[in-house]
Each structure stands twice: as C-alpha cells, then as structure tokens.
Amino acid sequence: MEQTLKKLGIEPLNAGTFDGSWSKVSSGTQISTSSPINGAELAKIATSTDEDYERVIAAASDCFKQWRTYPAPKRGDVVREIGDALRDNKQALGELVTIEMGKILPEGLGEVQEAIDIADFAVGLSRQLYGNTMHSERAQHRMYEQWHPLGNVGVITAFNFPVAVWAWNAMIAAVCGDTVVWKPSEVTPLCAIAVTKIVGEVAKHHGFPALFTLLTGDGPAIGQRMAADRRFPLISATGSCRMGRSVGETVAKRLGRSLLELGGNNAVIVLDDADLELVVRAVLFGAVGTAGQRCTTTRRLIVHNTVLDKVTKRLVEAYKQVPIGNPLESSTLMGPLVNEQAVKAYQQAVARVAAEGGEILYGGRLVEGAASSLYVMPTLVKANAGMDLLKEETFAPILYIVGVDSIEEAIAVQNGVDQGLSSAIFTSDLRKAERFLSHAGSDCGIANVNIGTSGAEIGGAFGGEKDTGGGREAGSDSWKAYMRRQTNTVNWGSDLPLAQGIKFG
Ligand code: NAD
C-alpha cells in the first residue's frame, strides 16, 4: 500500500484544493481516509476553505476564457496526452482504487481502463462536435446550428467509481471547451488527488493549469454550494437519489442545468427458455461484483416459476464458491464494503427480511475472522414482489429472488420500483427479447439481452430514468449536455422576408 501511495505522490498530509497549483496544507480542516481492507489510515487531507472555493472558481473561469478559444481538435490533443498519462499510471491508480474503495484489483484496473477509454473516445469526438444544417423557408437564407462551450462544469462524484465517473464527465467536457471543477466523495479523496496530480501536469504543460481543478470537503457542504452557484452552468452529480433530489432542486431554482446519475434498483429477468449457464455467471458478476456497490448491481432476480428452483439452487452453489478477502489478492472475488455505514445498511436490510415475508437462503452475516469488520457475506433472499425492501437500493451484495408466471408479470415487477437504471432479460426467444426492449417493456435507461445489468461500455450513453435522474454520460451524443446550442440564420440576399410569410409595414 505504502509503495502505491508513494508512486502517486500521496503524502501523509495532502492539500485537497487544486486551482492550477496545490493549496497550502495548513488551510482547512483535516479529514482522514482509511482503507476498508484492514481499517488502516492511509493519509490526511486538508479540506477546501471558503477562500479556496473562490480561488478555484476564479482560476477555472479565467482558464475557460482561454480554453474555449483553443480549437476543439487541439483540445483533443491535450486529452490524448491525458489518456497516455493515465495509461502510464494505470497499475498504481488501479491499486489505489482498490486500497481506498475496496473493489478487487481487476475491477480497480478496469475502472482506470474506463477512464483511458473515455479519453480515447473524447479525442475522436473532438473532431465530431457536429451541428445540423436546415433548409430555410426563406430564399437566400442559410440556417444551421452550432455548439459552443458552456463554461465551468461542476462534477460531484460518488465513492464507488472514484476515477471513472470523473473521467466520463471531464474528458468529454474538456473537448467541448469547458473547464471542470471536481468535488469528489469524502470517502475516496486520495483517488481524486492522485488523478488531479496526473492530469494537472499535462494541462499545465499546455498552458491551461486550471483546466481540471479540485475541491474537497468532509460532507455535502461544498457540493451544495456548487449547486447554488450560478458560475456553474452545468452541475453533473453522481450519487444517491437523496443527493440528486437536493442538487436537482437547487440547480433548477437558479435555472441552471443538472445532469443527474443516481441510484439504481436493477433487475434481471430469467425466462423458462434461458441459458442458465449464462444466467448464473452474469448474475454472480452483477450481484457480487464490487461487493454489490455498483449503481448497476443486480439487486432483483425475477425468475419464471418453472425454473425458479433450479436457478436458486445453482446460485446458492455458486455463492458458496465466492472467495471473499483482501481485494489486492488475485484469488479474491469479493472485497469489503466501503465503511461501517455500509455494513450497517446491509445488516438493517437483512434484519428486515423475515418480517417482510422473505427468507435468507445464503449469507446474511459478517464474514468470520476477516481482516476488518467490513467484510460481509454475499446474500441470497427468497422474496416476494410486495416486499418494501425490494423497492429500495441497499448498497450491498443482497440479491432478492422473486418467482413469476409470465413475461408480462416479470416486466411489471421489474418496472414497479422508483429507480430506472439498468435491466436485463435472459431468453432464447427473439420475440420475448424484443417485447422486453419495446416501448412497453423495460422502463430503464439500460436494457440488455442475455448479458447482466452491470459492466457497461463507454461507447453508449449511460444513465437511467425516473428517480435515477434522467442524465446521460459517456458515449453516443451525451456530449451535447456539456455544450450550448446556438441556431443561426444568415441572410445573404438583399431582401428581408419574414418567416411564416408575415408582411409587416
Ligand atoms: P452520496 O449521494 O452519499 O454522495 C455522492 C456525492 O454527493 C459525494 O461527493 C457527496 O459529498 C455529495 N453530496 C451528498 N449530498 C449532497 C448534497 N445535498 N448536495 C451536493 N452534494 C452532495 O452517494 P455515495 O454513497 O457516494 O454513492 C453511492 C450512490 O451513488 C448509490 O446510490 C449509487 O447507485 C449511486 N451511483 C450512481 C451512478 C450512476 O451513474 N447512476 C454511478 C455511481 C454511483
């Protein structure tokens, strides 16, 4: 662990504010971050003061005035170098993700790879920020639209993807000509400091030291302040529905824009003709991966009653084989939960199962003899669709299994929750698969066939409906959220005809 921190320039006490240079560590109150692997303190961070906040916004606003004039393909060159710098540091950064957040190393490395992938995507995008042209109804007139940079983009991120989510936003925003102010989760500030050190060097080398700035806090206060601050035309916030409701309301009050990526309550539907081999593998990764702490984690399994027993038995067997332990070790498939609060939420959910008419089939308790009290057993619950627990997102590896008699019932159960992030169906019947994908099927932002709910690629637009917030990040045309659209009409004739044939005067 120490070597990883050293490689990334993490000190015992770190500045948490970057405005193009790092603030003094003497300013601000200090927070401490520890590893869920063994509870050991990793480092201390001086949080951002009110003055730090103002300095960061001023530096980012100044930088924006220059950056927006820099041609988009050249902005792409800078982002390409950032992708290369992340490649050079992939191993150490992936290790830091594992050490600070607790996901297993292949997932930590995968997360950094996601940041590299989105940088590559953004480089190509820097030459493809296309607007449409339209045929004007007026002679000798040309109509078109163009996309302009927006300004400072405030990026508030969650603990569970402490590198990738910032990158989804920052790489796209940067090629769009925006500057990015990051407020990371107070649970994973070291990942943010390490990333800012790496990308800050590249940006400085090109003469834009305040392109990617950083503010850290010990709670929601800085994020709340950003949400209310008109100097952020866009706030992109990733986290719980509770947080999103607050940010959405505050930003809307000042008629700003928000891009919200919030909680999920994702379901996999298994029909009677499903390939059960695929089902078990996909559900295991979806429900147990990242110890159930992905926004796309599979939380509900909706199974046709004719195969319910078979699927349940195979899953119990598979769950027994999951090696739980130190996420840095290659044999481990599941690491710890991120903190005591997460363990408490897990225990509270488990305690409610019986009272709500469910039955624990596997797990439901802490791992005995583990290196810290944060290791929990992945848990399978025999459930019924009416249970309140099924409507909530408990950020832990608990999978509720529900039996149904038809695809219609399955879709109704799946859609019967407030969240609408990711969904999947397993079937060999093309008609049923298409039924699930149709307008009358899944109501989620992501709907898959014969693959699980988690592990999205960056090429698609990522996000969800309903209480998940409606935002879209990463690929496809998500970039449009980071720019402002301008419609232009040019009259190259010598008359002044009015639209709709109106005669005036
Ligand atoms: P969280 O809501 O506790 O915190 C997320 C971030 O918001 C942190 O930086 C926090 O400081 C900040 N914050 C909290 N309250 C705020 C407020 N009122 N105003 C402004 N900022 C505020 O979430 P978490 O526990 O870090 O992450 C887990 C949650 O994130 C889960 O619900 C998960 O589903 C969700 N998530 C969603 C996506 C997605 O893309 N949809 C991706 C990752 C995580």
PDB file of N, CA and C in Angstrom, residues 127-180:
ATOM      1  N   ARG A 127     -13.223  16.020 -33.018  1.00  0.00           N
ATOM      2  CA  ARG A 127     -13.382  16.378 -34.438  1.00  0.00           C
ATOM      3  C   ARG A 127     -14.802  16.101 -34.931  1.00  0.00           C
ATOM      4  N   GLN A 128     -15.699  15.819 -34.013  1.00  0.00           N
ATOM      5  CA  GLN A 128     -17.053  15.424 -34.442  1.00  0.00           C
ATOM      6  C   GLN A 128     -18.157  16.133 -33.659  1.00  0.00           C
ATOM      7  N   LEU A 129     -17.884  17.359 -33.240  1.00  0.00           N
ATOM      8  CA  LEU A 129     -18.915  18.083 -32.476  1.00  0.00           C
ATOM      9  C   LEU A 129     -19.857  18.748 -33.479  1.00  0.00           C
ATOM     10  N   TYR A 130     -20.599  17.904 -34.157  1.00  0.00           N
ATOM     11  CA  TYR A 130     -21.373  18.352 -35.317  1.00  0.00           C
ATOM     12  C   TYR A 130     -22.667  19.040 -34.936  1.00  0.00           C
ATOM     13  N   GLY A 131     -23.008  20.051 -35.737  1.00  0.00           N
ATOM     14  CA  GLY A 131     -24.354  20.626 -35.680  1.00  0.00           C
ATOM     15  C   GLY A 131     -25.055  20.355 -37.001  1.00  0.00           C
ATOM     16  N   ASN A 132     -26.379  20.480 -37.017  1.00  0.00           N
ATOM     17  CA  ASN A 132     -27.152  20.249 -38.246  1.00  0.00           C
ATOM     18  C   ASN A 132     -27.228  21.523 -39.074  1.00  0.00           C
ATOM     19  N   THR A 133     -27.501  21.350 -40.370  1.00  0.00           N
ATOM     20  CA  THR A 133     -27.934  22.498 -41.168  1.00  0.00           C
ATOM     21  C   THR A 133     -29.366  22.224 -41.605  1.00  0.00           C
ATOM     22  N   MET A 134     -30.156  23.277 -41.728  1.00  0.00           N
ATOM     23  CA  MET A 134     -31.567  23.122 -42.108  1.00  0.00           C
ATOM     24  C   MET A 134     -31.825  23.955 -43.362  1.00  0.00           C
ATOM     25  N   HIS A 135     -32.818  23.545 -44.114  1.00  0.00           N
ATOM     26  CA  HIS A 135     -33.220  24.364 -45.267  1.00  0.00           C
ATOM     27  C   HIS A 135     -34.154  25.450 -44.785  1.00  0.00           C
ATOM     28  N   SER A 136     -33.778  26.669 -45.061  1.00  0.00           N
ATOM     29  CA  SER A 136     -34.619  27.785 -44.642  1.00  0.00           C
ATOM     30  C   SER A 136     -35.833  27.885 -45.561  1.00  0.00           C
ATOM     31  N   GLU A 137     -36.951  28.358 -45.003  1.00  0.00           N
ATOM     32  CA  GLU A 137     -38.142  28.570 -45.838  1.00  0.00           C
ATOM     33  C   GLU A 137     -38.026  29.882 -46.605  1.00  0.00           C
ATOM     34  N   ARG A 138     -37.004  30.663 -46.289  1.00  0.00           N
ATOM     35  CA  ARG A 138     -36.833  31.952 -46.953  1.00  0.00           C
ATOM     36  C   ARG A 138     -35.696  31.861 -47.979  1.00  0.00           C
ATOM     37  N   ALA A 139     -35.907  32.473 -49.142  1.00  0.00           N
ATOM     38  CA  ALA A 139     -34.885  32.429 -50.200  1.00  0.00           C
ATOM     39  C   ALA A 139     -33.620  33.135 -49.726  1.00  0.00           C
ATOM     40  N   GLN A 140     -32.488  32.649 -50.215  1.00  0.00           N
ATOM     41  CA  GLN A 140     -31.183  33.254 -49.934  1.00  0.00           C
ATOM     42  C   GLN A 140     -30.922  33.400 -48.425  1.00  0.00           C
ATOM     43  N   HIS A 141     -31.367  32.413 -47.699  1.00  0.00           N
ATOM     44  CA  HIS A 141     -31.103  32.354 -46.261  1.00  0.00           C
ATOM     45  C   HIS A 141     -30.458  31.008 -45.953  1.00  0.00           C
ATOM     46  N   ARG A 142     -29.570  31.025 -45.043  1.00  0.00           N
ATOM     47  CA  ARG A 142     -28.957  29.758 -44.592  1.00  0.00           C
ATOM     48  C   ARG A 142     -29.212  29.604 -43.088  1.00  0.00           C
ATOM     49  N   MET A 143     -29.604  28.403 -42.701  1.00  0.00           N
ATOM     50  CA  MET A 143     -29.900  28.147 -41.292  1.00  0.00           C
ATOM     51  C   MET A 143     -29.054  26.975 -40.818  1.00  0.00           C
ATOM     52  N   TYR A 144     -28.469  27.108 -39.700  1.00  0.00           N
ATOM     53  CA  TYR A 144     -27.707  25.985 -39.146  1.00  0.00           C
ATOM     54  C   TYR A 144     -27.610  26.133 -37.638  1.00  0.00           C
ATOM     55  N   GLU A 145     -27.083  25.089 -37.009  1.00  0.00           N
ATOM     56  CA  GLU A 145     -26.867  25.211 -35.566  1.00  0.00           C
ATOM     57  C   GLU A 145     -25.420  24.855 -35.262  1.00  0.00           C
ATOM     58  N   GLN A 146     -24.901  25.516 -34.249  1.00  0.00           N
ATOM     59  CA  GLN A 146     -23.539  25.180 -33.824  1.00  0.00           C
ATOM     60  C   GLN A 146     -23.522  25.026 -32.311  1.00  0.00           C
ATOM     61  N   TRP A 147     -22.498  24.331 -31.842  1.00  0.00           N
ATOM     62  CA  TRP A 147     -22.391  24.016 -30.417  1.00  0.00           C
ATOM     63  C   TRP A 147     -21.195  24.753 -29.832  1.00  0.00           C
ATOM     64  N   HIS A 148     -21.470  25.511 -28.782  1.00  0.00           N
ATOM     65  CA  HIS A 148     -20.420  26.303 -28.132  1.00  0.00           C
ATOM     66  C   HIS A 148     -20.109  25.742 -26.742  1.00  0.00           C
ATOM     67  N   PRO A 149     -18.885  25.989 -26.277  1.00  0.00           N
ATOM     68  CA  PRO A 149     -18.563  25.583 -24.903  1.00  0.00           C
ATOM     69  C   PRO A 149     -19.499  26.253 -23.902  1.00  0.00           C
ATOM     70  N   LEU A 150     -19.688  25.583 -22.769  1.00  0.00           N
ATOM     71  CA  LEU A 150     -20.680  26.025 -21.792  1.00  0.00           C
ATOM     72  C   LEU A 150     -20.070  26.887 -20.685  1.00  0.00           C
ATOM     73  N   GLY A 151     -18.904  26.485 -20.181  1.00  0.00           N
ATOM     74  CA  GLY A 151     -18.293  27.208 -19.056  1.00  0.00           C
ATOM     75  C   GLY A 151     -17.680  26.248 -18.058  1.00  0.00           C
ATOM     76  N   ASN A 152     -17.803  26.597 -16.777  1.00  0.00           N
ATOM     77  CA  ASN A 152     -17.297  25.699 -15.728  1.00  0.00           C
ATOM     78  C   ASN A 152     -18.318  24.590 -15.486  1.00  0.00           C
ATOM     79  N   VAL A 153     -17.867  23.358 -15.565  1.00  0.00           N
ATOM     80  CA  VAL A 153     -18.753  22.247 -15.247  1.00  0.00           C
ATOM     81  C   VAL A 153     -18.384  21.727 -13.855  1.00  0.00           C
ATOM     82  N   GLY A 154     -19.345  21.725 -12.947  1.00  0.00           N
ATOM     83  CA  GLY A 154     -19.116  21.192 -11.603  1.00  0.00           C
ATOM     84  C   GLY A 154     -19.406  19.706 -11.611  1.00  0.00           C
ATOM     85  N   VAL A 155     -18.430  18.912 -11.189  1.00  0.00           N
ATOM     86  CA  VAL A 155     -18.608  17.454 -11.207  1.00  0.00           C
ATOM     87  C   VAL A 155     -18.545  16.929  -9.770  1.00  0.00           C
ATOM     88  N   ILE A 156     -19.669  16.421  -9.300  1.00  0.00           N
ATOM     89  CA  ILE A 156     -19.765  15.860  -7.944  1.00  0.00           C
ATOM     90  C   ILE A 156     -19.827  14.343  -8.099  1.00  0.00           C
ATOM     91  N   THR A 157     -18.908  13.624  -7.456  1.00  0.00           N
ATOM     92  CA  THR A 157     -18.860  12.173  -7.711  1.00  0.00           C
ATOM     93  C   THR A 157     -19.064  11.343  -6.445  1.00  0.00           C
ATOM     94  N   ALA A 158     -19.439  10.076  -6.683  1.00  0.00           N
ATOM     95  CA  ALA A 158     -19.710   9.113  -5.614  1.00  0.00           C
ATOM     96  C   ALA A 158     -18.443   8.312  -5.296  1.00  0.00           C
ATOM     97  N   PHE A 159     -18.482   7.570  -4.189  1.00  0.00           N
ATOM     98  CA  PHE A 159     -17.279   6.850  -3.763  1.00  0.00           C
ATOM     99  C   PHE A 159     -16.995   5.604  -4.613  1.00  0.00           C
ATOM    100  N   ASN A 160     -18.035   5.048  -5.250  1.00  0.00           N
ATOM    101  CA  ASN A 160     -17.875   3.695  -5.787  1.00  0.00           C
ATOM    102  C   ASN A 160     -17.152   3.636  -7.127  1.00  0.00           C
ATOM    103  N   PHE A 161     -17.126   4.744  -7.861  1.00  0.00           N
ATOM    104  CA  PHE A 161     -16.287   4.848  -9.062  1.00  0.00           C
ATOM    105  C   PHE A 161     -15.454   6.116  -8.924  1.00  0.00           C
ATOM    106  N   PRO A 162     -14.429   6.058  -8.083  1.00  0.00           N
ATOM    107  CA  PRO A 162     -13.735   7.294  -7.703  1.00  0.00           C
ATOM    108  C   PRO A 162     -12.843   7.878  -8.795  1.00  0.00           C
ATOM    109  N   VAL A 163     -12.651   7.162  -9.900  1.00  0.00           N
ATOM    110  CA  VAL A 163     -11.847   7.684 -11.016  1.00  0.00           C
ATOM    111  C   VAL A 163     -12.703   7.797 -12.282  1.00  0.00           C
ATOM    112  N   ALA A 164     -13.408   6.717 -12.624  1.00  0.00           N
ATOM    113  CA  ALA A 164     -14.069   6.629 -13.932  1.00  0.00           C
ATOM    114  C   ALA A 164     -15.161   7.682 -14.115  1.00  0.00           C
ATOM    115  N   VAL A 165     -15.961   7.923 -13.078  1.00  0.00           N
ATOM    116  CA  VAL A 165     -17.095   8.838 -13.264  1.00  0.00           C
ATOM    117  C   VAL A 165     -16.607  10.259 -13.540  1.00  0.00           C
ATOM    118  N   TRP A 166     -15.552  10.662 -12.835  1.00  0.00           N
ATOM    119  CA  TRP A 166     -14.972  11.973 -13.140  1.00  0.00           C
ATOM    120  C   TRP A 166     -14.516  11.998 -14.600  1.00  0.00           C
ATOM    121  N   ALA A 167     -13.847  10.915 -15.029  1.00  0.00           N
ATOM    122  CA  ALA A 167     -13.308  10.881 -16.391  1.00  0.00           C
ATOM    123  C   ALA A 167     -14.425  10.935 -17.437  1.00  0.00           C
ATOM    124  N   TRP A 168     -15.532  10.221 -17.196  1.00  0.00           N
ATOM    125  CA  TRP A 168     -16.656  10.289 -18.152  1.00  0.00           C
ATOM    126  C   TRP A 168     -17.043  11.741 -18.387  1.00  0.00           C
ATOM    127  N   ASN A 169     -17.111  12.498 -17.297  1.00  0.00           N
ATOM    128  CA  ASN A 169     -17.508  13.900 -17.404  1.00  0.00           C
ATOM    129  C   ASN A 169     -16.376  14.764 -17.934  1.00  0.00           C
ATOM    130  N   ALA A 170     -15.208  14.606 -17.318  1.00  0.00           N
ATOM    131  CA  ALA A 170     -14.133  15.564 -17.560  1.00  0.00           C
ATOM    132  C   ALA A 170     -13.564  15.464 -18.977  1.00  0.00           C
ATOM    133  N   MET A 171     -13.403  14.240 -19.487  1.00  0.00           N
ATOM    134  CA  MET A 171     -12.798  14.098 -20.811  1.00  0.00           C
ATOM    135  C   MET A 171     -13.720  14.681 -21.885  1.00  0.00           C
ATOM    136  N   ILE A 172     -15.020  14.429 -21.719  1.00  0.00           N
ATOM    137  CA  ILE A 172     -15.974  14.946 -22.709  1.00  0.00           C
ATOM    138  C   ILE A 172     -16.089  16.466 -22.565  1.00  0.00           C
ATOM    139  N   ALA A 173     -16.226  16.928 -21.319  1.00  0.00           N
ATOM    140  CA  ALA A 173     -16.358  18.373 -21.092  1.00  0.00           C
ATOM    141  C   ALA A 173     -15.140  19.112 -21.659  1.00  0.00           C
ATOM    142  N   ALA A 174     -13.961  18.527 -21.486  1.00  0.00           N
ATOM    143  CA  ALA A 174     -12.734  19.209 -21.922  1.00  0.00           C
ATOM    144  C   ALA A 174     -12.707  19.377 -23.446  1.00  0.00           C
ATOM    145  N   VAL A 175     -13.035  18.336 -24.197  1.00  0.00           N
ATOM    146  CA  VAL A 175     -13.011  18.533 -25.654  1.00  0.00           C
ATOM    147  C   VAL A 175     -14.129  19.482 -26.094  1.00  0.00           C
ATOM    148  N   CYS A 176     -15.181  19.570 -25.291  1.00  0.00           N
ATOM    149  CA  CYS A 176     -16.274  20.507 -25.602  1.00  0.00           C
ATOM    150  C   CYS A 176     -15.871  21.949 -25.305  1.00  0.00           C
ATOM    151  N   GLY A 177     -14.714  22.147 -24.656  1.00  0.00           N
ATOM    152  CA  GLY A 177     -14.236  23.507 -24.391  1.00  0.00           C
ATOM    153  C   GLY A 177     -14.560  24.022 -23.009  1.00  0.00           C
ATOM    154  N   ASP A 178     -14.994  23.136 -22.121  1.00  0.00           N
ATOM    155  CA  ASP A 178     -15.344  23.537 -20.757  1.00  0.00           C
ATOM    156  C   ASP A 178     -14.171  23.302 -19.803  1.00  0.00           C
ATOM    157  N   THR A 179     -14.212  23.978 -18.669  1.00  0.00           N
ATOM    158  CA  THR A 179     -13.303  23.653 -17.578  1.00  0.00           C
ATOM    159  C   THR A 179     -14.089  22.842 -16.545  1.00  0.00           C
ATOM    160  N   VAL A 180     -13.370  22.061 -15.744  1.00  0.00           N
ATOM    161  CA  VAL A 180     -14.034  21.109 -14.852  1.00  0.00           C
ATOM    162  C   VAL A 180     -13.578  21.320 -13.413  1.00  0.00           C
TER     163      VAL A 180
END
